[in-house]
Tab-separated table of C-alpha atoms in Angstrom:
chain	number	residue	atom	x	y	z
A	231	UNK	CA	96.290	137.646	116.525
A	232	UNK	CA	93.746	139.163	118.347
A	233	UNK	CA	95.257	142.780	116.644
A	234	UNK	CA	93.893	141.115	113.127
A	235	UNK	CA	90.338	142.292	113.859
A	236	UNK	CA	89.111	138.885	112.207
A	237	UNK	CA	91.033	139.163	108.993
A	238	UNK	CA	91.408	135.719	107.735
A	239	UNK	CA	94.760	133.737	108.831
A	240	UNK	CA	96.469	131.288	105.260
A	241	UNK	CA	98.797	129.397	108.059
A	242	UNK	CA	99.447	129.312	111.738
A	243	UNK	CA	102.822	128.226	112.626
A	244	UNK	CA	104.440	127.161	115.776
A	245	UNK	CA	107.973	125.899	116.993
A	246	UNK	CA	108.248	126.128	120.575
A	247	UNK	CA	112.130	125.598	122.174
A	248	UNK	CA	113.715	125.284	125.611
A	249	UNK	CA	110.214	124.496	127.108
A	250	UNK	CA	110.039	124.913	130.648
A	251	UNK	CA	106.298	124.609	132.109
A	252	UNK	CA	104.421	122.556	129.570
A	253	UNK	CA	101.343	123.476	131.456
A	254	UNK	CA	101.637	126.670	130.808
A	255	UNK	CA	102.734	126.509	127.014
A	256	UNK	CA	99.861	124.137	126.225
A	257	UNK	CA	97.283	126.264	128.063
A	258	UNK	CA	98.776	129.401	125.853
A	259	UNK	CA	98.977	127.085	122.372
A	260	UNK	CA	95.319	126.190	122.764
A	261	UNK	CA	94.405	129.856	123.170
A	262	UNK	CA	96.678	130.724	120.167
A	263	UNK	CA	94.665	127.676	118.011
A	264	UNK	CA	91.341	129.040	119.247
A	265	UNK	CA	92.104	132.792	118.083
A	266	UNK	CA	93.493	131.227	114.569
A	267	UNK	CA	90.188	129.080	114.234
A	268	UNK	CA	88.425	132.435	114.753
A	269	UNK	CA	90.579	134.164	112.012
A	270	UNK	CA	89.690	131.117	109.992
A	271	UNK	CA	92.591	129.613	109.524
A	272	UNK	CA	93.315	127.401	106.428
A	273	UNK	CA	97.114	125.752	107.284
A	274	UNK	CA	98.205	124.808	111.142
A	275	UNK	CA	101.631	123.570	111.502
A	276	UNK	CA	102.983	122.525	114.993
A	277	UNK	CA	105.995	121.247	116.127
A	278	UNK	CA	105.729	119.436	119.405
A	279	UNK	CA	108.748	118.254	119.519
A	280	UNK	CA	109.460	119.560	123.088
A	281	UNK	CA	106.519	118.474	124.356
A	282	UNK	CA	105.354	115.223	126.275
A	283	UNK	CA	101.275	115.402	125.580
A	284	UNK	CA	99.419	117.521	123.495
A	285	UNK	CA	95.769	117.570	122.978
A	286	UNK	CA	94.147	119.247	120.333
A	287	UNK	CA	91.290	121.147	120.652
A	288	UNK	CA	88.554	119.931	119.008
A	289	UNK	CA	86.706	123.351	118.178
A	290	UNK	CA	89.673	123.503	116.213
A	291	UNK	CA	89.256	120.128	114.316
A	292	UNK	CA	86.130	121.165	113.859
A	293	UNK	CA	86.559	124.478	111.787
A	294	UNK	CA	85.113	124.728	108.528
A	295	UNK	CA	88.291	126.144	107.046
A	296	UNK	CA	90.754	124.430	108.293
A	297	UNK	CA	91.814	122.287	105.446
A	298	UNK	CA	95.945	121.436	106.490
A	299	UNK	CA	96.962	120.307	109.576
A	300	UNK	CA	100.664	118.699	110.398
A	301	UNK	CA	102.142	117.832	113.560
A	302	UNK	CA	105.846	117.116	114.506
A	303	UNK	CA	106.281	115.849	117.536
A	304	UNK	CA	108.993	112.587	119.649
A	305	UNK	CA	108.650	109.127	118.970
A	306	UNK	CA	107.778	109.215	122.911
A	307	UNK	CA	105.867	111.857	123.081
A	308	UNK	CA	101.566	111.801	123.105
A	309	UNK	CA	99.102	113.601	120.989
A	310	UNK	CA	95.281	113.254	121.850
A	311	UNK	CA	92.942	113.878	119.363
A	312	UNK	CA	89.074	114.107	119.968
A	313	UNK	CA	86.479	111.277	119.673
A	314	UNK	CA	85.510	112.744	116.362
A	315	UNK	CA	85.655	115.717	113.623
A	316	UNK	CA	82.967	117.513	111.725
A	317	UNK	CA	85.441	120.187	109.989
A	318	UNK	CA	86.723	120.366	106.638
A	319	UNK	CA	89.599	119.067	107.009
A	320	UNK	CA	91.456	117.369	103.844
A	321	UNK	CA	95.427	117.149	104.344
A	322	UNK	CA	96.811	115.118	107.669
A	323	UNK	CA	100.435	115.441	108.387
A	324	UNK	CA	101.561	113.552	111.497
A	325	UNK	CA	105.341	112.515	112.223
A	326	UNK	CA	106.287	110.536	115.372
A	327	UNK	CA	104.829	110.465	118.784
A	328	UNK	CA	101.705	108.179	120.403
A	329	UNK	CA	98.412	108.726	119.461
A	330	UNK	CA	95.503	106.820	121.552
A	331	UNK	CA	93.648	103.445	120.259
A	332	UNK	CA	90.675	105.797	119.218
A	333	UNK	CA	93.045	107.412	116.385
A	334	UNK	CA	91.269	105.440	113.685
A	335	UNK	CA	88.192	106.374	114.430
A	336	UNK	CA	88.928	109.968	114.408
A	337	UNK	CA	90.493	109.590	111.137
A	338	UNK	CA	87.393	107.899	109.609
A	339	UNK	CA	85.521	110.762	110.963
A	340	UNK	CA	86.981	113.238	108.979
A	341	UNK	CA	85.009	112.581	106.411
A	342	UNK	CA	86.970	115.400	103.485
A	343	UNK	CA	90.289	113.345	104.097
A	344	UNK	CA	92.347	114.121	100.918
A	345	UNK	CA	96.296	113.319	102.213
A	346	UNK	CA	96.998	111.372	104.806
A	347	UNK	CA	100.752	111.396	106.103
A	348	UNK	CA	101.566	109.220	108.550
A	349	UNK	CA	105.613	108.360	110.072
A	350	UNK	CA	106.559	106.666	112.802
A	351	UNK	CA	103.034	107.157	114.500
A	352	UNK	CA	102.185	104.510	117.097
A	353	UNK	CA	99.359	103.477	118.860
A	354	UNK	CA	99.064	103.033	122.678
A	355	UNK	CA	97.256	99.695	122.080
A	356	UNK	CA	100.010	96.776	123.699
A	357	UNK	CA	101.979	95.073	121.152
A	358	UNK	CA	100.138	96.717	118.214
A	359	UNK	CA	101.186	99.724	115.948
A	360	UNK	CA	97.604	99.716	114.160
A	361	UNK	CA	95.689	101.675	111.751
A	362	UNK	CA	91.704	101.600	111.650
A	363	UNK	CA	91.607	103.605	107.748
A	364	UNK	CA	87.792	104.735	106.459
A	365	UNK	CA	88.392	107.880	104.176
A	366	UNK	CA	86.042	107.174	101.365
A	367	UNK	CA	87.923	110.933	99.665
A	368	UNK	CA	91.660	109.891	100.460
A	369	UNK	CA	93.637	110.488	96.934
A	370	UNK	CA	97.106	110.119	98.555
A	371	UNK	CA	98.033	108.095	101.510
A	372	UNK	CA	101.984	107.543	102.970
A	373	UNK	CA	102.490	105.172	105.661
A	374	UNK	CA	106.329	104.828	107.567
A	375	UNK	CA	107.127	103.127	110.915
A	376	UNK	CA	106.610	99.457	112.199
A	377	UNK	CA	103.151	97.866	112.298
A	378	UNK	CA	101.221	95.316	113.429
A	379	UNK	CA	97.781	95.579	112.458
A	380	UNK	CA	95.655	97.282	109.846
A	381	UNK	CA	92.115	97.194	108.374
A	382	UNK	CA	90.459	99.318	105.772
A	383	UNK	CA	87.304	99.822	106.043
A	384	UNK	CA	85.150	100.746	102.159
A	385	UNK	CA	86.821	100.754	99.726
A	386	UNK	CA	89.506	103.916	98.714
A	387	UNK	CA	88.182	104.133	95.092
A	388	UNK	CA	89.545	107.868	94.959
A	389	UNK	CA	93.193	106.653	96.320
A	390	UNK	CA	95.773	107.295	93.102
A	391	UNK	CA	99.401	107.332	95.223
A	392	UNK	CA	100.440	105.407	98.021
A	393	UNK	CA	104.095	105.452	99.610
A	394	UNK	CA	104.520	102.244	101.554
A	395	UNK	CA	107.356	102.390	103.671
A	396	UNK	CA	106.029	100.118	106.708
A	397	UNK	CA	108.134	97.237	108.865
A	398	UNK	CA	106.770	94.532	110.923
A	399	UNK	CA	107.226	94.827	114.687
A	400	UNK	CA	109.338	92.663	116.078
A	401	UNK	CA	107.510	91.499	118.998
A	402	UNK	CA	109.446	89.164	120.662
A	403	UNK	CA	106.710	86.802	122.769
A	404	UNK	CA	105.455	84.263	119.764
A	405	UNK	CA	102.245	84.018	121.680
A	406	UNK	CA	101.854	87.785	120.024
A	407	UNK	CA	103.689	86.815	116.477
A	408	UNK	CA	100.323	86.511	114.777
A	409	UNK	CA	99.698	89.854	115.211
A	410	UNK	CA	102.522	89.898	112.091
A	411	UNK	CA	100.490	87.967	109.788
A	412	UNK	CA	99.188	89.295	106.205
A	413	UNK	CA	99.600	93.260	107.219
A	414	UNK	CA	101.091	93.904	104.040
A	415	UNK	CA	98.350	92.128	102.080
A	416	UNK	CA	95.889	93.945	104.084
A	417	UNK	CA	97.621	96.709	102.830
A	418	UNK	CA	98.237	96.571	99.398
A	419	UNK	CA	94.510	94.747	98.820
A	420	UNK	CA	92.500	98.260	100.224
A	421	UNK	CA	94.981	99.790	97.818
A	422	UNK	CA	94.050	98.532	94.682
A	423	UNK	CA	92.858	101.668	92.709
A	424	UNK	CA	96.065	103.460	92.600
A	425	UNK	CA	97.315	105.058	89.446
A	426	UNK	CA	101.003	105.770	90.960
A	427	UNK	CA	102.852	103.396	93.970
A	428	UNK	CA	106.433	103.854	95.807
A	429	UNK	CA	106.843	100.752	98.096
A	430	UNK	CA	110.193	99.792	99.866
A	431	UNK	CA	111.628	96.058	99.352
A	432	UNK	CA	111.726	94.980	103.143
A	433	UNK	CA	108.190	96.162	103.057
A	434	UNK	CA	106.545	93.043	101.031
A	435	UNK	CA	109.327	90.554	101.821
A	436	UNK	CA	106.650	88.393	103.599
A	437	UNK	CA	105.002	88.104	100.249
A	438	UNK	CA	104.943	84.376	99.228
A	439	UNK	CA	102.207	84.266	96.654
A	440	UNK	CA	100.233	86.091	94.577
A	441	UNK	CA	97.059	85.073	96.366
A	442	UNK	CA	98.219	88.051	99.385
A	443	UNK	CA	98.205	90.373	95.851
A	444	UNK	CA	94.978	92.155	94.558
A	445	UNK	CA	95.729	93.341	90.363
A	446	UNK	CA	96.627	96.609	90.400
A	447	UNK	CA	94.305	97.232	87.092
A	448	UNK	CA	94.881	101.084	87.342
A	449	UNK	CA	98.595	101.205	87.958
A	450	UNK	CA	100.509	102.710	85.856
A	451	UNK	CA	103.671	103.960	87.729
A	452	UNK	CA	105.472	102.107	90.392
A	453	UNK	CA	108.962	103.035	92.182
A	454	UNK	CA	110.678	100.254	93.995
A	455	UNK	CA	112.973	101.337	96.952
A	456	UNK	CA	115.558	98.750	97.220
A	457	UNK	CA	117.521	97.758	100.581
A	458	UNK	CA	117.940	94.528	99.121
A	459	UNK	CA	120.001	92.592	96.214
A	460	UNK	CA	117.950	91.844	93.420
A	461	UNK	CA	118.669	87.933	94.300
A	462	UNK	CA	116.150	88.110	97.160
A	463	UNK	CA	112.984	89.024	94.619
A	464	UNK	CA	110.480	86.479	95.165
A	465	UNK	CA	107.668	89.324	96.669
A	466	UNK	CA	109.390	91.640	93.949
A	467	UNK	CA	108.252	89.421	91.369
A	468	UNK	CA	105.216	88.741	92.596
A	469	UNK	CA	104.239	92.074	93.357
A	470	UNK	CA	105.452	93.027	89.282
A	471	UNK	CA	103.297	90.361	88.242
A	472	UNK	CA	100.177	92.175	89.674
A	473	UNK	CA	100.376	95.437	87.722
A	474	UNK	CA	99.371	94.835	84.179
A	475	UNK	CA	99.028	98.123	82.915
A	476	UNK	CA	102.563	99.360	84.173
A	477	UNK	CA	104.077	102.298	82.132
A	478	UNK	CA	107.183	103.883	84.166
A	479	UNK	CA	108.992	101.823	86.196
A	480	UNK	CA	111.623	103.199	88.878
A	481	UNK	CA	114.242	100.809	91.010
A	482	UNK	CA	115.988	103.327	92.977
A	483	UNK	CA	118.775	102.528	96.115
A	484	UNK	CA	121.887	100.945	96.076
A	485	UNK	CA	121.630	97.419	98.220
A	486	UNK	CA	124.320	97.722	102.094
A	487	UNK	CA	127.200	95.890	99.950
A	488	UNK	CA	125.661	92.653	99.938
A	489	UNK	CA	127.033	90.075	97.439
A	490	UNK	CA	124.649	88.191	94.996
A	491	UNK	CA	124.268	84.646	95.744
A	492	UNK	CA	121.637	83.852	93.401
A	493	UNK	CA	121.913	84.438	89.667
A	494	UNK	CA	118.812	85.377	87.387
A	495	UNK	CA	119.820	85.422	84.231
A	496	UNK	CA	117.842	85.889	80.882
A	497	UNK	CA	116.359	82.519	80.750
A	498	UNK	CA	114.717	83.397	84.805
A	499	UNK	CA	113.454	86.833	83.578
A	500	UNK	CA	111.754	85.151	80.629
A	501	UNK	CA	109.942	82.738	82.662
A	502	UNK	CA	108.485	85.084	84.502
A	503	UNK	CA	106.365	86.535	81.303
A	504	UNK	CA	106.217	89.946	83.383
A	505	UNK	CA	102.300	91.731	81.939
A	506	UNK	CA	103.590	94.917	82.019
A	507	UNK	CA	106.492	94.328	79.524
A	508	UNK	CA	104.283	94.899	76.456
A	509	UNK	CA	102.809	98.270	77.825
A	510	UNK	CA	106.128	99.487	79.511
A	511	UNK	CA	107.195	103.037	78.318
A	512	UNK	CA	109.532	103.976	80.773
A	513	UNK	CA	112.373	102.987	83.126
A	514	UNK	CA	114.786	104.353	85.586
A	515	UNK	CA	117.036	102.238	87.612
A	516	UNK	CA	120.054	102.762	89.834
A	517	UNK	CA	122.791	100.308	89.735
A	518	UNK	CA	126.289	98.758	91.294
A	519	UNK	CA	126.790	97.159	87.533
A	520	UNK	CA	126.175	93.477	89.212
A	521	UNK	CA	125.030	90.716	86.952
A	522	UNK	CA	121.327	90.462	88.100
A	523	UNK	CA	120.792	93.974	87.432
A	524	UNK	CA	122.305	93.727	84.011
A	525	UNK	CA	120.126	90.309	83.252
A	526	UNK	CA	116.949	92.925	84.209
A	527	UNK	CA	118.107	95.675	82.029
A	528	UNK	CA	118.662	93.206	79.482
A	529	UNK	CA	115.027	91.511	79.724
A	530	UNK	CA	113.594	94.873	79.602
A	531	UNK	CA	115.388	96.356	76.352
A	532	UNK	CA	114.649	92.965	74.759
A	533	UNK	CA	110.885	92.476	75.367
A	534	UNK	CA	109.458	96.010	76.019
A	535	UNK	CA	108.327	97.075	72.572
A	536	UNK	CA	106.476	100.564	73.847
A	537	UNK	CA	109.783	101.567	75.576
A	538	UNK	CA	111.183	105.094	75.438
A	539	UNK	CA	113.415	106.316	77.743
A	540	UNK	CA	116.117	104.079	80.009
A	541	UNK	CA	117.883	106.041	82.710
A	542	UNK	CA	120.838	104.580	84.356
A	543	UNK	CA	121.600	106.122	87.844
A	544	UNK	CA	125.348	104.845	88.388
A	545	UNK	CA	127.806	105.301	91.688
A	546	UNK	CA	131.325	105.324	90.098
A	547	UNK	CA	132.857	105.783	86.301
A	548	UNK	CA	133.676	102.029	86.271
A	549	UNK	CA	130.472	100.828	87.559
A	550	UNK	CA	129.442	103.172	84.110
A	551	UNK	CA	131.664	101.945	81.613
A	552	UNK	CA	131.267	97.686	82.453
A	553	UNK	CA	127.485	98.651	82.283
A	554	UNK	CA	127.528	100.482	78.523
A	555	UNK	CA	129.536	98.082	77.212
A	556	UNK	CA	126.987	95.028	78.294
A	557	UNK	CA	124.241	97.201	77.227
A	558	UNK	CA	125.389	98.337	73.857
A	559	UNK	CA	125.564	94.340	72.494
A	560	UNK	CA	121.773	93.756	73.902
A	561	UNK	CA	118.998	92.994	71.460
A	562	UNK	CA	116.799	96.254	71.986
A	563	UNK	CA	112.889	95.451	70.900
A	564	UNK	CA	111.875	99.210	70.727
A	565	UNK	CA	113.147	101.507	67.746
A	566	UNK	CA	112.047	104.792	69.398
A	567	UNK	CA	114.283	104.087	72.692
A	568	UNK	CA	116.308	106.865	74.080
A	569	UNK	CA	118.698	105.951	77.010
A	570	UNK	CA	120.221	108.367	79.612
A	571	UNK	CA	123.372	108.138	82.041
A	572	UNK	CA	123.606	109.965	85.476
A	573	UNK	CA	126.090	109.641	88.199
A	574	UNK	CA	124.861	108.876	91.483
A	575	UNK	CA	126.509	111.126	93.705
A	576	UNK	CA	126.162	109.737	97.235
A	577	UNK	CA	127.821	110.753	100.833
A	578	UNK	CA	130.843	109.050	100.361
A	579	UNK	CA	131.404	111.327	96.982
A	580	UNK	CA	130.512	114.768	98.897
A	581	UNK	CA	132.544	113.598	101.896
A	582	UNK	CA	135.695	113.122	99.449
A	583	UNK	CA	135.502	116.794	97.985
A	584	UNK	CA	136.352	118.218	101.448
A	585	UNK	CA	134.520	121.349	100.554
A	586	UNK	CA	136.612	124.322	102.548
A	587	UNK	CA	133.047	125.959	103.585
A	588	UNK	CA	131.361	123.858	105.047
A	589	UNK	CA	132.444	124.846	108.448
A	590	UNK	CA	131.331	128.572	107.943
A	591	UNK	CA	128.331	127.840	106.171
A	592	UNK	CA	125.348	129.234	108.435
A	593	UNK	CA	122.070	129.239	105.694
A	594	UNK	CA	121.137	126.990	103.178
A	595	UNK	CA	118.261	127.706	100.295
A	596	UNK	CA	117.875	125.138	97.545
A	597	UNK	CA	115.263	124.309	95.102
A	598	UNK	CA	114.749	120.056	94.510
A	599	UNK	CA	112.785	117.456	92.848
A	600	UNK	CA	113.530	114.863	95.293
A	601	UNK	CA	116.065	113.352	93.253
A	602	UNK	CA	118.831	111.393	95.077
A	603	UNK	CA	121.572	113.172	94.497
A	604	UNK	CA	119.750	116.769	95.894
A	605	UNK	CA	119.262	114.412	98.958
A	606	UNK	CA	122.763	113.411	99.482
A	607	UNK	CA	124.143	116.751	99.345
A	608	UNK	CA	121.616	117.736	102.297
A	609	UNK	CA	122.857	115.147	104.115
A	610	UNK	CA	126.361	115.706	103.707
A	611	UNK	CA	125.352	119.810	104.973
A	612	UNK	CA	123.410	118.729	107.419
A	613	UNK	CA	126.179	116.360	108.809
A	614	UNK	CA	129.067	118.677	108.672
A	615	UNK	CA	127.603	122.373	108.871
A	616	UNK	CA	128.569	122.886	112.647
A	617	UNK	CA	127.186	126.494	111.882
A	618	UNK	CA	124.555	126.126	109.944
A	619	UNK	CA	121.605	128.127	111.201
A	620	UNK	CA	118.967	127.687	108.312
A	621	UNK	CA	118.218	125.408	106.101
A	622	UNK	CA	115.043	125.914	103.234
A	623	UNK	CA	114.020	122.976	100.876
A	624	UNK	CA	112.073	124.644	98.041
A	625	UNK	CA	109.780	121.960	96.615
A	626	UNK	CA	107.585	121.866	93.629
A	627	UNK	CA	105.245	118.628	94.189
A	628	UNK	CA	103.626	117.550	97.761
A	629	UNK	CA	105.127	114.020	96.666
A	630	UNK	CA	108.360	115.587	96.785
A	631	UNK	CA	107.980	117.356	99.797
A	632	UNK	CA	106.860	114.134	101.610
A	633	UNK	CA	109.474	112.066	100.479
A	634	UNK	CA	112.275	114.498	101.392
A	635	UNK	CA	110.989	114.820	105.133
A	636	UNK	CA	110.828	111.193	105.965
A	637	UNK	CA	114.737	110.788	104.332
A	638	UNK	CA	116.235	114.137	106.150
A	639	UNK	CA	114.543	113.156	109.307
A	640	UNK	CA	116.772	110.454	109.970
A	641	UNK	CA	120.018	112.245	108.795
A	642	UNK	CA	122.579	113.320	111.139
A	643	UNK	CA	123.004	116.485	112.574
A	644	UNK	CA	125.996	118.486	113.382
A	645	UNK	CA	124.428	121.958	114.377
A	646	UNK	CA	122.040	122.422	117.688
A	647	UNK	CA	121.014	125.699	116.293
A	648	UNK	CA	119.206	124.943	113.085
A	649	UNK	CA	116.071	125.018	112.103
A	650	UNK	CA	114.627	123.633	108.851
A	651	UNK	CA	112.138	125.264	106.523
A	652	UNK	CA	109.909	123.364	103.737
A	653	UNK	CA	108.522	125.719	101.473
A	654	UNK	CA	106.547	125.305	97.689
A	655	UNK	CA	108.067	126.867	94.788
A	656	UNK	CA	104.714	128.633	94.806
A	657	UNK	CA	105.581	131.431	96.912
A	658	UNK	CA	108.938	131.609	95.546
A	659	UNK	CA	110.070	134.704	93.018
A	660	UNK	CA	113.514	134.246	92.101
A	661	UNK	CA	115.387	130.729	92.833
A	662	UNK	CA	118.614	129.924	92.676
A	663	UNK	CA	119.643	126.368	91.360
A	664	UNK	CA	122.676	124.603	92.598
């Protein structure tokens, strides 16, 4: 760097392996941030993942041009931040590791937040994963892990996505089990200007009545992830209830085999006189073909007037044909409606095909939406590619790009070589579809 003679630096990029003297390494990475703050640099990616404690500089948080920052580092593993920010910094990527109880104030003194990203970050404070939030700019906020405590403080009025994929700790003393209550109300009410929402089941689960709900009066897209059968939908309900506005409409995920002990059936749909119905233009759901997701399907066709398009993500051929011949006899309220049918190819399918390859198969480039099916045949590469050496996921949306980190960064494994590149379609000339 110091050859660049203060030409401007787009992105600094580390990846350090096979560390050996950390205090060395971190002495040399702060002089390597300090000579890319110099060369004004707009992008800083780091992964820490071989290191125990990190601290930042903060004449590099405090760079006018420093607009990106991410951060990979251990679930164990410690990054310090300083007491506060005056830089321009708008996009916050952080995945894993510790950060110190003073982490929320930092935040809330970076005063251009855009994007925050956090996964699996946890606080130092005992028996609390907490999150102290005051970013008055914030458009787009994802928060992953287990928590235990969370305040906003102003209101987000700029906020139009969240991705709520949060847990409660389990904390096993009950004198600390209040510590549980009302986080995901907390939540969801500092959240009440979004436009577009992804939100996990087991994440609202606590959610007995819509008094723990703010309306989502600006909502108009919501994707459910589902880990549950749609029997256990009380919060579900609940949480549809509050979005009035609602035009698309996504359940994606395929429940862990568990049977249906409750029915809902037309009549239980009905009662529920769902807002949204009237102004519903879209819907995408992925199903087994059990009854309580055919009663759904069936409330929707028959009540949503505005409706469009229906896609039905299916797992097998028979799961497919019992599910068009249900659908076909329902009463269908819109006349513009156009439905579409896609197999859901998932690991069991790719592990079936046996492909002769995949044990030779040392670099992988492929363009994706963040569609589920993209994301299973990662998995199934990354799982049995003993040789793989690179792997680059060419992404088109930031949304995209977020959602396919948190899902591949719990995948298995097979190669200790590899190393995985995330890269816009941007920069990309000539792509190759698979």
């Amino acid at each position: 760097m110091s050859l660049r003679n203060g030409v401007n630096i787009h992105k600094f990029e580390v990846k350090i392996c096979n560390l050996r003297s950390q205090e060395d390494i971190e002495f040399h990475m702060g002089n390597w941030l300090l000579k890319a703050t110099r060369c004004n640099v707009g992008k800083i990616c780091l992964d820490l993942e071989s290191f125990s404690t990190f601290t930042l500089p903060s004449a590099v948080l405090n760079s006018a041009f420093l607009r990106d920052l991410e951060l990979l580092t251990v679930s164990d593993a410690w990054v310090k931040f300083p007491s506060a920010s005056f830089g321009g910094l708008e996009n916050l990527t952080l995945r894993e590791g510790m950060v110190p109880s003073e982490f929320g104030d930092w935040i809330s003194s970076c005063k251009s937040l855009k994007m925050v990203y956090l996964h699996g970050v946890e606080c130092d404070e005992e028996f609390s994963q907490s999150l102290i939030l005051h970013a008055p700019k914030l458009e787009r906020f994802s928060w992953a892990g287990s928590v235990s405590n969370y305040s906003c403080e102003g209101n987000l009025e700029f906020l139009c996505h969240s991705d709520i994929s949060i847990e409660h700790t389990s904390i096993a003393n009950n004198e600390y089990k209040f510590l549980d209550n009302g986080i995901i109300g907390k939540v969801l009410q500092s959240m009440h200007w979004v436009s577009s929402m992804s939100i996990r089941d087991v994440s609202i689960e606590e959610i007995s009545s819509p008094e723990l709900l703010p309306e989502f009066c600006n909502l108009l897209s919501l994707t459910l992830k589902r880990t549950n059968p749609l029997d256990e939908i009380t919060s579900v309900v609940l949480l549809l209830k509050s979005m009035p506005k609602l035009n698309t409409l996504k359940i994606l995920g395929i429940p862990c085999s568990k049977e249906e002990k409750i029915s809902h059936g037309a009549e239980y749909w009905e009662s529920q006189s769902l807002p949204f119905v009237h102004s519903l233009k879209e819907v995408e759901m992925e199903i087994e073909g059990k009854n309580n997701e055919i009663e759904l399907i069936k409330y929707l066709l028959k009540n949503a007037r505005a409706l469009k398009k229906m896609t039905i993500l299916y797992k097998a051929v028979l799961c497919r044909e019992s599910a068009i011949r249900k659908i076909e006899e329902f009463q269908i309220a819109s006349s513009r409606i156009a439905f579409m049918e896609k197999i859901s190819h998932g690991a069991e399918y790719w592990e079936s095909q046996s492909l002769p390859f995949v044990h030779s198969l040392k670099e992988v480039e492929m363009e994706i939406e963040g569609k589920n099916n993209e994301i299973e045949l990662i998995k199934y590469l990354l799982k049995n590619a003993r040789a793989l050496k690179k792997i680059t996921i060419l992404y088109k949306a930031v949304l995209c790009r977020e959602s396919a980190i948190r899902k591949i960064e719990e995948f298995q494994i097979a190669s200790y070589h590899i190393a995985l590149y995330f890269r816009p379609v941007l920069f990309v000339k000539t792509l190759v579809r698979f």
